[in-house]
Amino acid sequence: DFLAFSIGGFDVNDDETAGEARLEYRSDIRLWLTKPFSGLMVNSDAGVYGYGGLLVDLFVGRRWVLTPSFAAGLYTDGSGKDLGSAVEFRSQVEFAYRFASRSRIGVSLNHVSNASLDDVNPGTEEIVITYAVPFSVLRGR
């Protein structure tokens, strides 16, 4: 399992991009090909998004990992972008380099939308850099 730290831009497809930080727990429990994860995103406009979902690690050689994921969660916009609904869905793809310690550094692009649950559904895109470290490394094993 991993603890992932991310920093980057929220609403990068708009003129008023906000800063963003995330913390994610990525489980090592396998559900067929997928693994569950959960996280919390905060942005510099006081927006908050708590979410959970499933991811798949696809290895490209020994060192590269492509990780598509899908999550659902609750969003509050603070003083930032109104996404139309408290319920929001996130689809993401991450491409990361894996070190010998199994820690990873990568870049992620995602889309957050309410999937037309509300008449207002502007959606947004985010780009972040992520450092994910295995819990075994954090515990010194």
PDB file of C-alpha atoms in Angstrom:
ATOM      1  CA  ASP A   1       0.000   0.000   0.000  1.00  0.00           C
ATOM      2  CA  PHE A   2       1.062   3.582  -0.701  1.00  0.00           C
ATOM      3  CA  LEU A   3       0.709   7.063   0.715  1.00  0.00           C
ATOM      4  CA  ALA A   4       0.649   9.556  -2.159  1.00  0.00           C
ATOM      5  CA  PHE A   5       1.292  13.301  -1.967  1.00  0.00           C
ATOM      6  CA  SER A   6       0.355  15.550  -4.917  1.00  0.00           C
ATOM      7  CA  ILE A   7       0.661  19.213  -5.812  1.00  0.00           C
ATOM      8  CA  GLY A   8      -0.409  21.044  -8.942  1.00  0.00           C
ATOM      9  CA  GLY A   9      -3.170  23.024 -10.604  1.00  0.00           C
ATOM     10  CA  PHE A  10      -6.953  22.879 -10.193  1.00  0.00           C
ATOM     11  CA  ASP A  11      -9.163  23.997 -13.093  1.00  0.00           C
ATOM     12  CA  VAL A  12      -6.218  24.249 -15.492  1.00  0.00           C
ATOM     13  CA  ASN A  13      -8.585  24.581 -18.459  1.00  0.00           C
ATOM     14  CA  ASP A  14      -9.850  27.951 -17.180  1.00  0.00           C
ATOM     15  CA  ASP A  15      -8.338  31.414 -16.773  1.00  0.00           C
ATOM     16  CA  GLU A  16      -8.573  31.210 -12.987  1.00  0.00           C
ATOM     17  CA  THR A  17      -6.438  28.179 -12.128  1.00  0.00           C
ATOM     18  CA  ALA A  18      -6.078  27.512  -8.396  1.00  0.00           C
ATOM     19  CA  GLY A  19      -3.294  25.670  -6.601  1.00  0.00           C
ATOM     20  CA  GLU A  20      -4.081  22.159  -5.417  1.00  0.00           C
ATOM     21  CA  ALA A  21      -2.719  19.656  -2.899  1.00  0.00           C
ATOM     22  CA  ARG A  22      -3.796  16.050  -2.340  1.00  0.00           C
ATOM     23  CA  LEU A  23      -3.195  13.208   0.046  1.00  0.00           C
ATOM     24  CA  GLU A  24      -4.205   9.669  -1.004  1.00  0.00           C
ATOM     25  CA  TYR A  25      -4.143   6.222   0.522  1.00  0.00           C
ATOM     26  CA  ARG A  26      -3.692   3.522  -2.140  1.00  0.00           C
ATOM     27  CA  SER A  27      -4.473   0.070  -0.774  1.00  0.00           C
ATOM     28  CA  ASP A  28      -2.616  -3.126  -1.656  1.00  0.00           C
ATOM     29  CA  ILE A  29      -5.868  -5.132  -1.477  1.00  0.00           C
ATOM     30  CA  ARG A  30      -6.692  -6.570  -4.888  1.00  0.00           C
ATOM     31  CA  LEU A  31     -10.271  -6.669  -6.142  1.00  0.00           C
ATOM     32  CA  TRP A  32      -9.754  -8.675  -9.330  1.00  0.00           C
ATOM     33  CA  LEU A  33      -7.431  -6.355 -11.342  1.00  0.00           C
ATOM     34  CA  THR A  34      -8.196  -3.213  -9.337  1.00  0.00           C
ATOM     35  CA  LYS A  35      -7.181  -1.775  -5.972  1.00  0.00           C
ATOM     36  CA  PRO A  36      -9.212   0.636  -3.824  1.00  0.00           C
ATOM     37  CA  PHE A  37      -7.966   4.102  -2.919  1.00  0.00           C
ATOM     38  CA  SER A  38      -9.255   7.167  -1.096  1.00  0.00           C
ATOM     39  CA  GLY A  39      -8.120  10.741  -0.872  1.00  0.00           C
ATOM     40  CA  LEU A  40      -8.625  14.354   0.019  1.00  0.00           C
ATOM     41  CA  MET A  41      -7.971  17.302  -2.293  1.00  0.00           C
ATOM     42  CA  VAL A  42      -7.848  20.927  -1.164  1.00  0.00           C
ATOM     43  CA  ASN A  43      -7.296  23.937  -3.395  1.00  0.00           C
ATOM     44  CA  SER A  44      -6.222  27.529  -2.853  1.00  0.00           C
ATOM     45  CA  ASP A  45      -9.841  28.718  -3.303  1.00  0.00           C
ATOM     46  CA  ALA A  46     -10.830  26.712  -0.172  1.00  0.00           C
ATOM     47  CA  GLY A  47     -12.411  23.986  -2.302  1.00  0.00           C
ATOM     48  CA  VAL A  48     -12.365  20.499  -0.797  1.00  0.00           C
ATOM     49  CA  TYR A  49     -13.016  17.136  -2.451  1.00  0.00           C
ATOM     50  CA  GLY A  50     -13.079  13.863  -0.526  1.00  0.00           C
ATOM     51  CA  TYR A  51     -13.235  10.781  -2.722  1.00  0.00           C
ATOM     52  CA  GLY A  52     -12.788   7.039  -3.043  1.00  0.00           C
ATOM     53  CA  GLY A  53     -12.531   4.678  -5.956  1.00  0.00           C
ATOM     54  CA  LEU A  54     -10.594   2.026  -7.831  1.00  0.00           C
ATOM     55  CA  LEU A  55      -7.280   2.078  -9.691  1.00  0.00           C
ATOM     56  CA  VAL A  56      -5.260  -0.275 -11.873  1.00  0.00           C
ATOM     57  CA  ASP A  57      -1.447  -0.330 -12.012  1.00  0.00           C
ATOM     58  CA  LEU A  58      -0.252  -1.223 -15.513  1.00  0.00           C
ATOM     59  CA  PHE A  59       3.501  -1.782 -15.637  1.00  0.00           C
ATOM     60  CA  VAL A  60       5.419  -0.676 -18.718  1.00  0.00           C
ATOM     61  CA  GLY A  61       8.731  -2.459 -18.224  1.00  0.00           C
ATOM     62  CA  ARG A  62      10.270  -2.531 -14.731  1.00  0.00           C
ATOM     63  CA  ARG A  63      10.311   1.190 -13.968  1.00  0.00           C
ATOM     64  CA  TRP A  64       7.257   2.812 -15.544  1.00  0.00           C
ATOM     65  CA  VAL A  65       3.672   2.571 -14.271  1.00  0.00           C
ATOM     66  CA  LEU A  66       0.496   3.763 -15.983  1.00  0.00           C
ATOM     67  CA  THR A  67      -2.354   4.067 -13.470  1.00  0.00           C
ATOM     68  CA  PRO A  68      -5.890   4.823 -14.664  1.00  0.00           C
ATOM     69  CA  SER A  69      -8.412   5.378 -11.887  1.00  0.00           C
ATOM     70  CA  PHE A  70     -12.014   6.328 -11.245  1.00  0.00           C
ATOM     71  CA  ALA A  71     -13.450   7.821  -8.052  1.00  0.00           C
ATOM     72  CA  ALA A  72     -16.648   9.305  -6.665  1.00  0.00           C
ATOM     73  CA  GLY A  73     -16.843  11.797  -3.840  1.00  0.00           C
ATOM     74  CA  LEU A  74     -18.193  14.962  -2.283  1.00  0.00           C
ATOM     75  CA  TYR A  75     -17.035  18.454  -3.286  1.00  0.00           C
ATOM     76  CA  THR A  76     -17.506  21.895  -1.785  1.00  0.00           C
ATOM     77  CA  ASP A  77     -16.293  24.848  -3.839  1.00  0.00           C
ATOM     78  CA  GLY A  78     -15.268  27.263  -1.076  1.00  0.00           C
ATOM     79  CA  SER A  79     -14.765  30.539  -2.972  1.00  0.00           C
ATOM     80  CA  GLY A  80     -13.771  28.737  -6.175  1.00  0.00           C
ATOM     81  CA  LYS A  81     -15.394  27.035  -9.126  1.00  0.00           C
ATOM     82  CA  ASP A  82     -18.970  25.796  -8.728  1.00  0.00           C
ATOM     83  CA  LEU A  83     -19.071  22.320 -10.264  1.00  0.00           C
ATOM     84  CA  GLY A  84     -22.879  22.156  -9.989  1.00  0.00           C
ATOM     85  CA  SER A  85     -23.296  19.378  -7.446  1.00  0.00           C
ATOM     86  CA  ALA A  86     -21.844  18.138  -4.180  1.00  0.00           C
ATOM     87  CA  VAL A  87     -21.481  14.688  -5.778  1.00  0.00           C
ATOM     88  CA  GLU A  88     -18.601  14.628  -8.271  1.00  0.00           C
ATOM     89  CA  PHE A  89     -16.785  11.914 -10.209  1.00  0.00           C
ATOM     90  CA  ARG A  90     -13.096  11.883 -11.086  1.00  0.00           C
ATOM     91  CA  SER A  91     -11.426   9.987 -13.919  1.00  0.00           C
ATOM     92  CA  GLN A  92      -7.636  10.132 -13.938  1.00  0.00           C
ATOM     93  CA  VAL A  93      -4.561   8.775 -15.644  1.00  0.00           C
ATOM     94  CA  GLU A  94      -1.130   8.857 -13.979  1.00  0.00           C
ATOM     95  CA  PHE A  95       2.230   8.050 -15.557  1.00  0.00           C
ATOM     96  CA  ALA A  96       4.997   7.446 -13.021  1.00  0.00           C
ATOM     97  CA  TYR A  97       8.594   6.347 -12.709  1.00  0.00           C
ATOM     98  CA  ARG A  98       9.152   3.615 -10.091  1.00  0.00           C
ATOM     99  CA  PHE A  99      12.372   3.708  -8.046  1.00  0.00           C
ATOM    100  CA  ALA A 100      14.144   0.615  -6.650  1.00  0.00           C
ATOM    101  CA  SER A 101      12.437   1.340  -3.282  1.00  0.00           C
ATOM    102  CA  ARG A 102       9.074   1.053  -5.128  1.00  0.00           C
ATOM    103  CA  SER A 103       8.427   4.767  -4.454  1.00  0.00           C
ATOM    104  CA  ARG A 104       7.062   6.550  -7.511  1.00  0.00           C
ATOM    105  CA  ILE A 105       7.095  10.030  -8.972  1.00  0.00           C
ATOM    106  CA  GLY A 106       4.696  10.880 -11.743  1.00  0.00           C
ATOM    107  CA  VAL A 107       2.329  13.279 -13.404  1.00  0.00           C
ATOM    108  CA  SER A 108      -1.455  12.944 -13.387  1.00  0.00           C
ATOM    109  CA  LEU A 109      -4.200  14.459 -15.504  1.00  0.00           C
ATOM    110  CA  ASN A 110      -7.813  14.159 -14.427  1.00  0.00           C
ATOM    111  CA  HIS A 111     -11.323  15.340 -15.134  1.00  0.00           C
ATOM    112  CA  VAL A 112     -13.884  16.046 -12.405  1.00  0.00           C
ATOM    113  CA  SER A 113     -17.564  16.265 -13.300  1.00  0.00           C
ATOM    114  CA  ASN A 114     -20.977  15.557 -11.814  1.00  0.00           C
ATOM    115  CA  ALA A 115     -21.926  13.421 -14.858  1.00  0.00           C
ATOM    116  CA  SER A 116     -24.978  15.667 -15.479  1.00  0.00           C
ATOM    117  CA  LEU A 117     -26.570  14.915 -12.095  1.00  0.00           C
ATOM    118  CA  ASP A 118     -27.292  18.664 -12.081  1.00  0.00           C
ATOM    119  CA  ASP A 119     -28.223  21.103 -14.863  1.00  0.00           C
ATOM    120  CA  VAL A 120     -24.952  22.900 -14.101  1.00  0.00           C
ATOM    121  CA  ASN A 121     -22.001  20.661 -15.027  1.00  0.00           C
ATOM    122  CA  PRO A 122     -18.959  22.700 -16.104  1.00  0.00           C
ATOM    123  CA  GLY A 123     -16.421  20.040 -15.100  1.00  0.00           C
ATOM    124  CA  THR A 124     -12.772  20.804 -14.558  1.00  0.00           C
ATOM    125  CA  GLU A 125      -9.338  19.431 -15.286  1.00  0.00           C
ATOM    126  CA  GLU A 126      -6.417  19.092 -12.899  1.00  0.00           C
ATOM    127  CA  ILE A 127      -2.724  18.431 -13.476  1.00  0.00           C
ATOM    128  CA  VAL A 128      -0.552  17.358 -10.538  1.00  0.00           C
ATOM    129  CA  ILE A 129       2.840  15.902  -9.757  1.00  0.00           C
ATOM    130  CA  THR A 130       2.596  12.943  -7.381  1.00  0.00           C
ATOM    131  CA  TYR A 131       5.104  11.253  -5.110  1.00  0.00           C
ATOM    132  CA  ALA A 132       3.831   7.906  -3.806  1.00  0.00           C
ATOM    133  CA  VAL A 133       5.763   6.067  -1.121  1.00  0.00           C
ATOM    134  CA  PRO A 134       5.073   2.500   0.083  1.00  0.00           C
ATOM    135  CA  PHE A 135       4.126   2.147   3.736  1.00  0.00           C
ATOM    136  CA  SER A 136       6.979  -0.369   4.064  1.00  0.00           C
ATOM    137  CA  VAL A 137       9.434   2.455   3.270  1.00  0.00           C
ATOM    138  CA  LEU A 138       7.724   4.783   5.763  1.00  0.00           C
ATOM    139  CA  ARG A 139       7.996   2.092   8.464  1.00  0.00           C
ATOM    140  CA  GLY A 140      11.666   1.533   7.628  1.00  0.00           C
ATOM    141  CA  ARG A 141      11.301  -2.031   6.306  1.00  0.00           C
TER     142      ARG A 141
END
